[in-house]
Amino acid sequence: MSVRIIGTGSYLPKKVADNNFLSTIVDTDDEWIRQRTGIKERHLSNGKEGTTYMAAHAAEAALENAGIGADELDLIIVATVSADTYVPSTSCSVQGAIGAIRATCFDINAACSGFLFALHTAHAYICAGIYKNVLLVGVEVLSKLIDWKDRSTCVLFGDGAGAAVVTAADHGREGFVQWSDGAGGEVLTCPGRAVGNPWKENASETGYIQMSGQEVFRFAVKKVPECIRQVTEKTGTKLETIDWFVLHQANSRIIQSVAKRLGVPEEKFPMNMEQYGNTSAASIPILLDEMNKKGMLQPGQKIILSGFGAGLTWGAAQLEW
Ligand code: ACO
């Protein structure tokens, strides 16, 4: 038993904020942001474009692309760190919005690795014979978790949703590796709106994304090549035969460094953070959808997806398109 992605979709908020716009809010400039990150602009939710709204739109587009109905879905997994509500889960809200009446639903939080971890989970369910059609969504409204006075983080992130329909297939070579390191988690945190017990004195309302940029950079450029090598060893595939490396779109310098460390041409690492910034769990499925729409993904191609992010979490998946 194997799995195949049979449809992709995405939703990006209508509002686009370029680097020049950000330089009116904090002390920054277009040149600094582009040189250090590769980001030129990002899409930002208008408030009505919440996590569920964007996830449901991306999901409907993926179902249409897959040519299956919402009522054929067995499972919905949403990867997000920025749900509209603690309960119900975003996946349950998406199920209600799209009418996936047969599907069971849950969310996962693995930050920027979320889509990858969701894909691995779908693979396990499908290969165990439990479910056949699984909808995966990566979605974030990070603009509500950003301190818009902190220039070291607010220039990096964007909002958006990407989705993929995964189904059982009878052949295909695939493999997964996924890792976590809770002891290293303090380099990238977002404490939540109310921290601590509200009945105790330690309660606090400060809850924005905080990051040690250089440490996250070092973590990513070490762990991503490592796990990509691990997954190709697992599947017995030569690195040079991989057609595409679809990486979490945090920063163009991270991706360039990964390509160099692996000795793989940069052209095999498509990038779109220039337009969207870092959309965390949404970045891999948004990029996959773009590649799919452009006709870059051909049947039989070997693709590696790799995510890395808060937790710390990281991993890689090798799939056949
Ligand atoms: N505009 C202008 N100057 C800035 C900005 C900004 N937006 N942000 C920071 N600076 C200044 C700093 O204050 C500092 O000034 P100083 O030298 O006078 O003290 C200077 O620029 C250098 O700051 P650093 O933090 O050392 O800059 P660095 O070269 O490390 O770049 C960056 C920062 C882009 C965040 C980098 O560390 C990086 O790429 N890290 C990877 C982390 C990442 O991409 N995270 C995304 C989210 S995590 C994830 O998705 C897994």
Coordinates of C-alpha atoms and ligand atoms in Angstrom, one line a residue:
M1 CA 0.0 0.0 0.0
S2 CA 1.2 3.4 -0.9
V3 CA -0.2 7.0 -1.0
R4 CA -0.5 9.6 -3.7
I5 CA -1.4 13.3 -3.7
I6 CA -4.3 13.6 -6.2
G7 CA -5.3 17.3 -5.7
T8 CA -4.0 20.6 -4.3
G9 CA -5.5 23.9 -3.5
S10 CA -4.7 27.2 -1.7
Y11 CA -6.1 30.4 -0.4
L12 CA -4.2 33.7 0.1
P13 CA -5.8 36.7 1.7
K14 CA -6.5 39.6 -0.7
K15 CA -4.4 42.2 1.1
V16 CA -0.8 42.3 0.1
A17 CA 1.7 44.2 2.3
D18 CA 5.1 44.9 0.7
N19 CA 8.4 45.7 2.4
N20 CA 7.9 49.4 1.8
F21 CA 4.6 49.2 3.7
L22 CA 6.4 47.6 6.7
S23 CA 9.0 50.3 6.7
T24 CA 6.2 52.7 7.6
I25 CA 5.5 50.6 10.7
V26 CA 8.9 49.7 12.0
D27 CA 12.5 50.8 11.4
T28 CA 13.3 48.5 8.4
D29 CA 13.8 48.7 4.6
D30 CA 13.1 46.7 1.5
E31 CA 16.8 46.0 0.9
W32 CA 17.5 44.6 4.4
I33 CA 14.5 42.3 4.2
R34 CA 15.1 41.1 0.7
Q35 CA 18.8 40.5 1.3
R36 CA 18.4 38.6 4.6
T37 CA 15.3 36.6 3.8
G38 CA 14.3 36.8 0.1
I39 CA 10.9 38.2 1.1
K40 CA 9.4 41.0 -0.9
E41 CA 5.7 41.0 0.2
R42 CA 3.3 38.9 2.2
H43 CA -0.5 38.4 2.3
L44 CA -2.3 39.5 5.4
S45 CA -5.8 38.5 6.7
N46 CA -8.3 41.3 6.7
G47 CA -9.8 39.9 10.0
K48 CA -12.7 38.1 8.2
E49 CA -10.3 35.8 6.5
G50 CA -9.8 33.6 9.6
T51 CA -8.1 30.3 9.9
T52 CA -11.2 28.2 9.2
Y53 CA -12.3 30.5 6.3
M54 CA -9.0 30.2 4.5
A55 CA -8.6 26.5 5.3
A56 CA -12.1 25.7 3.9
H57 CA -11.4 27.7 0.7
A58 CA -8.1 25.9 0.2
A59 CA -9.8 22.5 0.9
E60 CA -12.6 23.1 -1.6
A61 CA -10.0 24.0 -4.3
A62 CA -8.0 20.8 -3.5
L63 CA -11.2 18.7 -3.7
E64 CA -12.1 20.2 -7.0
N65 CA -8.6 19.6 -8.3
A66 CA -8.7 16.0 -7.1
G67 CA -12.1 15.4 -8.6
I68 CA -13.7 14.0 -5.5
G69 CA -16.6 15.2 -3.3
A70 CA -16.3 16.3 0.3
D71 CA -18.5 13.4 1.2
E72 CA -15.8 10.9 0.0
L73 CA -13.3 12.1 2.6
D74 CA -12.6 9.7 5.5
L75 CA -10.2 12.0 7.5
I76 CA -9.4 15.7 7.7
I77 CA -6.1 16.8 9.4
V78 CA -5.4 20.5 9.8
A79 CA -1.9 21.6 10.8
T80 CA -1.9 25.1 12.4
V81 CA -0.6 27.1 15.3
S82 CA -3.1 29.9 14.8
A83 CA -6.6 28.4 15.1
D84 CA -9.6 30.8 15.4
T85 CA -10.8 28.9 18.5
Y86 CA -9.3 26.4 21.0
V87 CA -12.4 24.3 20.4
P88 CA -13.9 23.3 18.1
S89 CA -10.8 22.3 16.3
T90 CA -10.1 23.9 12.9
S91 CA -10.5 20.5 11.2
C92 CA -14.0 20.1 12.7
S93 CA -15.0 23.6 11.6
V94 CA -13.6 22.9 8.1
Q95 CA -15.6 19.6 8.0
G96 CA -18.8 21.6 8.8
A97 CA -18.0 24.3 6.2
I98 CA -17.4 21.9 3.3
G99 CA -19.9 19.2 4.2
A100 CA -17.5 16.3 4.7
I101 CA -20.1 14.4 6.6
R102 CA -18.2 11.0 6.7
A103 CA -14.8 12.4 7.8
T104 CA -13.3 12.3 11.2
C105 CA -11.2 15.3 12.1
F106 CA -8.3 16.5 14.3
D107 CA -5.7 19.2 14.3
I108 CA -2.0 18.9 14.8
N109 CA 0.5 21.5 16.0
A110 CA 4.0 20.9 14.7
A111 CA 4.5 24.6 13.7
C112 CA 6.3 24.9 10.3
S113 CA 6.7 21.1 10.1
G114 CA 2.9 20.7 10.5
F115 CA 2.0 19.8 7.0
L116 CA 4.8 17.2 6.8
F117 CA 3.7 15.6 10.1
A118 CA 0.1 15.6 8.9
L119 CA 1.2 13.8 5.7
H120 CA 3.1 11.2 7.6
T121 CA 0.0 10.6 9.8
A122 CA -2.2 10.3 6.7
H123 CA 0.3 7.8 5.3
A124 CA 0.1 5.7 8.5
Y125 CA -3.7 5.6 8.5
I126 CA -3.9 4.8 4.8
C127 CA -1.2 2.1 4.9
A128 CA -2.9 0.5 7.9
G129 CA -6.0 0.2 5.8
I130 CA -8.1 2.4 8.2
Y131 CA -8.9 5.3 5.8
K132 CA -8.6 5.8 2.0
N133 CA -9.2 9.5 1.3
V134 CA -7.5 12.1 3.5
L135 CA -7.7 15.9 3.3
L136 CA -4.6 17.7 4.7
V137 CA -4.6 21.5 5.3
G138 CA -1.8 23.7 6.5
V139 CA -3.2 27.1 7.5
E140 CA -2.0 30.1 9.5
V141 CA -3.1 33.6 10.5
L142 CA 0.3 34.5 11.9
S143 CA -0.4 38.2 11.7
K144 CA -2.4 37.9 14.9
L145 CA 0.6 36.3 16.7
I146 CA 3.2 38.9 15.6
D147 CA 4.4 41.8 17.7
W148 CA 4.0 44.5 15.0
K149 CA 6.5 46.6 16.9
D150 CA 9.3 44.0 16.7
R151 CA 11.2 44.4 13.4
S152 CA 13.2 41.3 13.9
T153 CA 10.1 39.1 13.5
C154 CA 7.2 41.1 11.9
V155 CA 9.0 41.2 8.5
L156 CA 9.2 37.4 8.2
F157 CA 5.7 36.1 8.3
G158 CA 2.5 36.0 6.3
D159 CA -1.0 34.5 6.3
G160 CA -2.4 31.8 4.0
A161 CA -3.7 28.2 3.5
G162 CA -2.7 25.3 1.4
A163 CA -4.4 21.9 1.1
A164 CA -3.8 18.5 -0.5
V165 CA -6.0 15.4 -1.0
V166 CA -4.1 12.2 -0.3
T167 CA -5.4 8.8 -1.3
A168 CA -4.4 5.1 -1.3
A169 CA -2.4 3.9 -4.3
D170 CA -1.1 0.5 -5.2
H171 CA 2.4 1.4 -6.1
G172 CA 5.1 4.1 -5.5
R173 CA 8.2 4.4 -3.5
E174 CA 8.0 6.7 -0.4
G175 CA 9.5 7.3 2.9
F176 CA 9.3 9.5 5.9
V177 CA 11.5 10.8 8.8
Q178 CA 10.3 13.1 11.5
W179 CA 12.1 14.4 14.5
S180 CA 11.4 16.6 17.6
D181 CA 13.7 18.3 20.2
G182 CA 11.7 19.8 23.0
A183 CA 14.9 20.7 24.9
G184 CA 15.8 23.1 22.1
G185 CA 12.4 24.7 21.9
E186 CA 13.1 28.0 23.5
V187 CA 14.7 29.4 20.4
L188 CA 11.3 29.9 18.8
T189 CA 8.3 30.5 21.0
C190 CA 4.8 32.0 21.1
P191 CA 3.4 31.7 24.6
G192 CA -0.3 32.2 23.9
R193 CA -2.6 35.1 24.9
A194 CA -3.0 34.3 28.6
V195 CA 0.1 32.8 30.1
G196 CA -0.1 31.1 33.5
N197 CA -3.0 30.5 35.7
P198 CA -5.4 33.6 35.7
W199 CA -6.1 33.1 39.4
K200 CA -2.4 33.4 40.2
E201 CA -0.1 36.4 40.1
N202 CA 2.0 35.1 37.3
A203 CA -0.8 35.5 34.7
S204 CA 0.4 37.6 31.8
E205 CA -1.2 38.8 28.5
T206 CA 2.0 39.0 26.4
G207 CA 1.9 36.3 23.7
Y208 CA 3.8 37.0 20.6
I209 CA 6.3 35.1 18.4
Q210 CA 9.8 35.4 19.7
M211 CA 12.8 34.0 17.9
S212 CA 16.6 33.7 18.2
G213 CA 17.0 34.1 14.4
Q214 CA 20.6 33.0 14.1
E215 CA 20.0 29.9 16.2
V216 CA 17.0 28.9 14.1
F217 CA 19.1 29.5 11.0
R218 CA 21.9 27.2 12.3
F219 CA 19.3 24.5 13.3
A220 CA 17.7 24.6 9.9
V221 CA 20.8 24.4 7.7
K222 CA 22.1 21.4 9.8
K223 CA 19.0 19.4 10.3
V224 CA 17.3 19.8 6.9
P225 CA 20.1 18.3 4.8
E226 CA 20.6 15.6 7.5
C227 CA 16.9 14.4 7.3
I228 CA 16.8 14.6 3.5
R229 CA 19.8 12.2 3.4
Q230 CA 18.1 10.0 5.9
V231 CA 14.9 9.7 3.9
T232 CA 16.7 8.9 0.6
E233 CA 18.7 6.2 2.5
K234 CA 15.5 4.8 3.8
T235 CA 14.0 4.5 0.3
G236 CA 17.2 3.5 -1.4
T237 CA 17.1 6.5 -3.7
K238 CA 20.1 8.4 -5.1
L239 CA 19.8 12.1 -4.2
E240 CA 20.5 13.2 -7.8
T241 CA 17.5 11.3 -9.1
I242 CA 15.1 13.5 -7.0
D243 CA 13.2 15.9 -9.3
W244 CA 12.0 18.5 -6.7
F245 CA 12.9 19.5 -3.2
V246 CA 9.8 21.3 -1.8
L247 CA 11.0 23.0 1.5
H248 CA 9.3 25.1 4.1
Q249 CA 9.6 28.6 2.8
A250 CA 11.1 30.5 5.7
N251 CA 14.1 32.1 4.2
S252 CA 15.8 31.9 0.8
R253 CA 19.3 31.8 2.4
I254 CA 18.3 28.7 4.4
I255 CA 17.2 27.0 1.2
Q256 CA 20.3 28.1 -0.7
S257 CA 22.5 26.7 2.1
V258 CA 20.6 23.4 2.2
A259 CA 21.0 23.0 -1.6
K260 CA 24.8 23.7 -1.3
R261 CA 25.3 21.3 1.6
L262 CA 23.5 18.6 -0.4
G263 CA 25.4 19.4 -3.6
V264 CA 22.1 19.7 -5.5
P265 CA 21.4 22.5 -8.0
E266 CA 19.3 25.3 -6.6
E267 CA 16.9 25.1 -9.5
K268 CA 15.5 21.9 -8.0
F269 CA 14.4 24.0 -4.9
P270 CA 11.4 26.1 -6.0
M271 CA 10.8 29.1 -3.8
N272 CA 7.9 31.5 -3.4
M273 CA 8.6 33.3 -0.1
E274 CA 9.3 36.4 -2.1
Q275 CA 5.5 36.8 -2.5
Y276 CA 4.1 35.2 0.6
G277 CA 6.7 35.4 3.4
N278 CA 6.9 32.5 5.9
T279 CA 3.4 31.0 6.3
S280 CA 4.5 28.3 8.6
A281 CA 2.4 25.1 8.2
A282 CA 0.8 26.5 5.0
S283 CA 4.1 27.1 3.1
I284 CA 4.7 23.6 1.7
P285 CA 1.1 23.0 0.5
I286 CA 0.9 26.6 -1.0
L287 CA 4.1 25.9 -2.9
L288 CA 2.9 22.4 -4.0
D289 CA -0.3 24.0 -5.3
E290 CA 1.6 26.6 -7.3
M291 CA 3.8 23.9 -8.8
N292 CA 0.8 21.8 -9.6
K293 CA -1.0 24.7 -11.3
K294 CA 2.1 25.6 -13.3
G295 CA 2.4 21.9 -14.6
M296 CA 5.8 21.4 -12.9
L297 CA 4.7 18.2 -11.3
Q298 CA 4.6 15.2 -13.6
P299 CA 3.4 11.6 -12.9
G300 CA 6.3 9.4 -11.7
Q301 CA 8.5 12.4 -10.5
K302 CA 10.3 11.9 -7.2
I303 CA 9.7 14.7 -4.7
I304 CA 11.1 15.4 -1.3
L305 CA 9.2 17.7 1.1
S306 CA 11.0 19.0 4.1
G307 CA 9.8 21.1 7.0
F308 CA 11.5 22.6 10.1
G309 CA 10.2 24.8 12.8
A310 CA 9.2 25.5 16.4
G311 CA 9.1 22.7 18.8
L312 CA 11.7 22.1 17.6
T313 CA 10.4 19.9 14.9
W314 CA 11.8 18.8 11.5
G315 CA 11.5 16.0 9.0
A316 CA 11.3 15.0 5.3
A317 CA 9.0 12.9 3.1
Q318 CA 9.8 11.3 -0.2
L319 CA 6.8 10.8 -2.5
E320 CA 6.1 9.8 -6.1
W321 CA 3.8 12.3 -7.8
Ligands
ACO1 N1 15.2 45.6 9.4 C1 16.4 46.2 9.6 N2 17.3 45.8 10.5 C2 17.0 44.7 11.3 C3 15.8 44.1 11.1 C4 14.9 44.6 10.2 N3 13.7 44.0 9.9 N4 15.7 43.1 12.0 C5 16.9 43.1 12.7 N5 17.7 44.1 12.2 C6 19.0 44.5 12.7 C7 19.3 44.0 14.1 O1 18.8 44.9 15.0 C8 20.8 44.0 14.0 O2 21.3 45.3 14.2 P1 22.6 45.6 15.0 O3 23.7 44.9 14.2 O4 22.7 47.1 15.0 O5 22.4 45.0 16.4 C9 21.1 43.6 12.6 O6 20.0 43.8 11.8 C10 21.5 42.1 12.5 O7 20.5 41.3 13.2 P2 20.5 39.8 13.2 O8 19.4 39.2 14.0 O9 21.9 39.3 13.6 O10 20.3 39.5 11.7 P3 20.5 38.2 10.8 O11 21.6 38.4 9.8 O12 20.7 37.0 11.7 O13 19.2 38.1 10.1 C11 17.2 36.7 10.3 C12 18.0 37.9 10.9 C13 16.8 37.1 8.9 C14 15.9 36.5 11.1 C15 18.1 35.5 10.3 O14 18.6 35.3 11.5 C16 17.4 34.3 9.8 O15 17.2 34.1 8.6 N6 17.1 33.3 10.7 C17 16.4 32.2 10.3 C18 15.2 32.1 11.0 C19 14.0 32.2 10.2 O16 13.9 32.3 9.0 N7 12.9 32.1 10.9 C20 11.6 32.2 10.3 C21 10.7 31.6 11.3 S1 11.2 30.1 11.9 C22 10.8 28.9 10.9 O17 10.1 29.1 10.0 C23 11.3 27.6 11.2

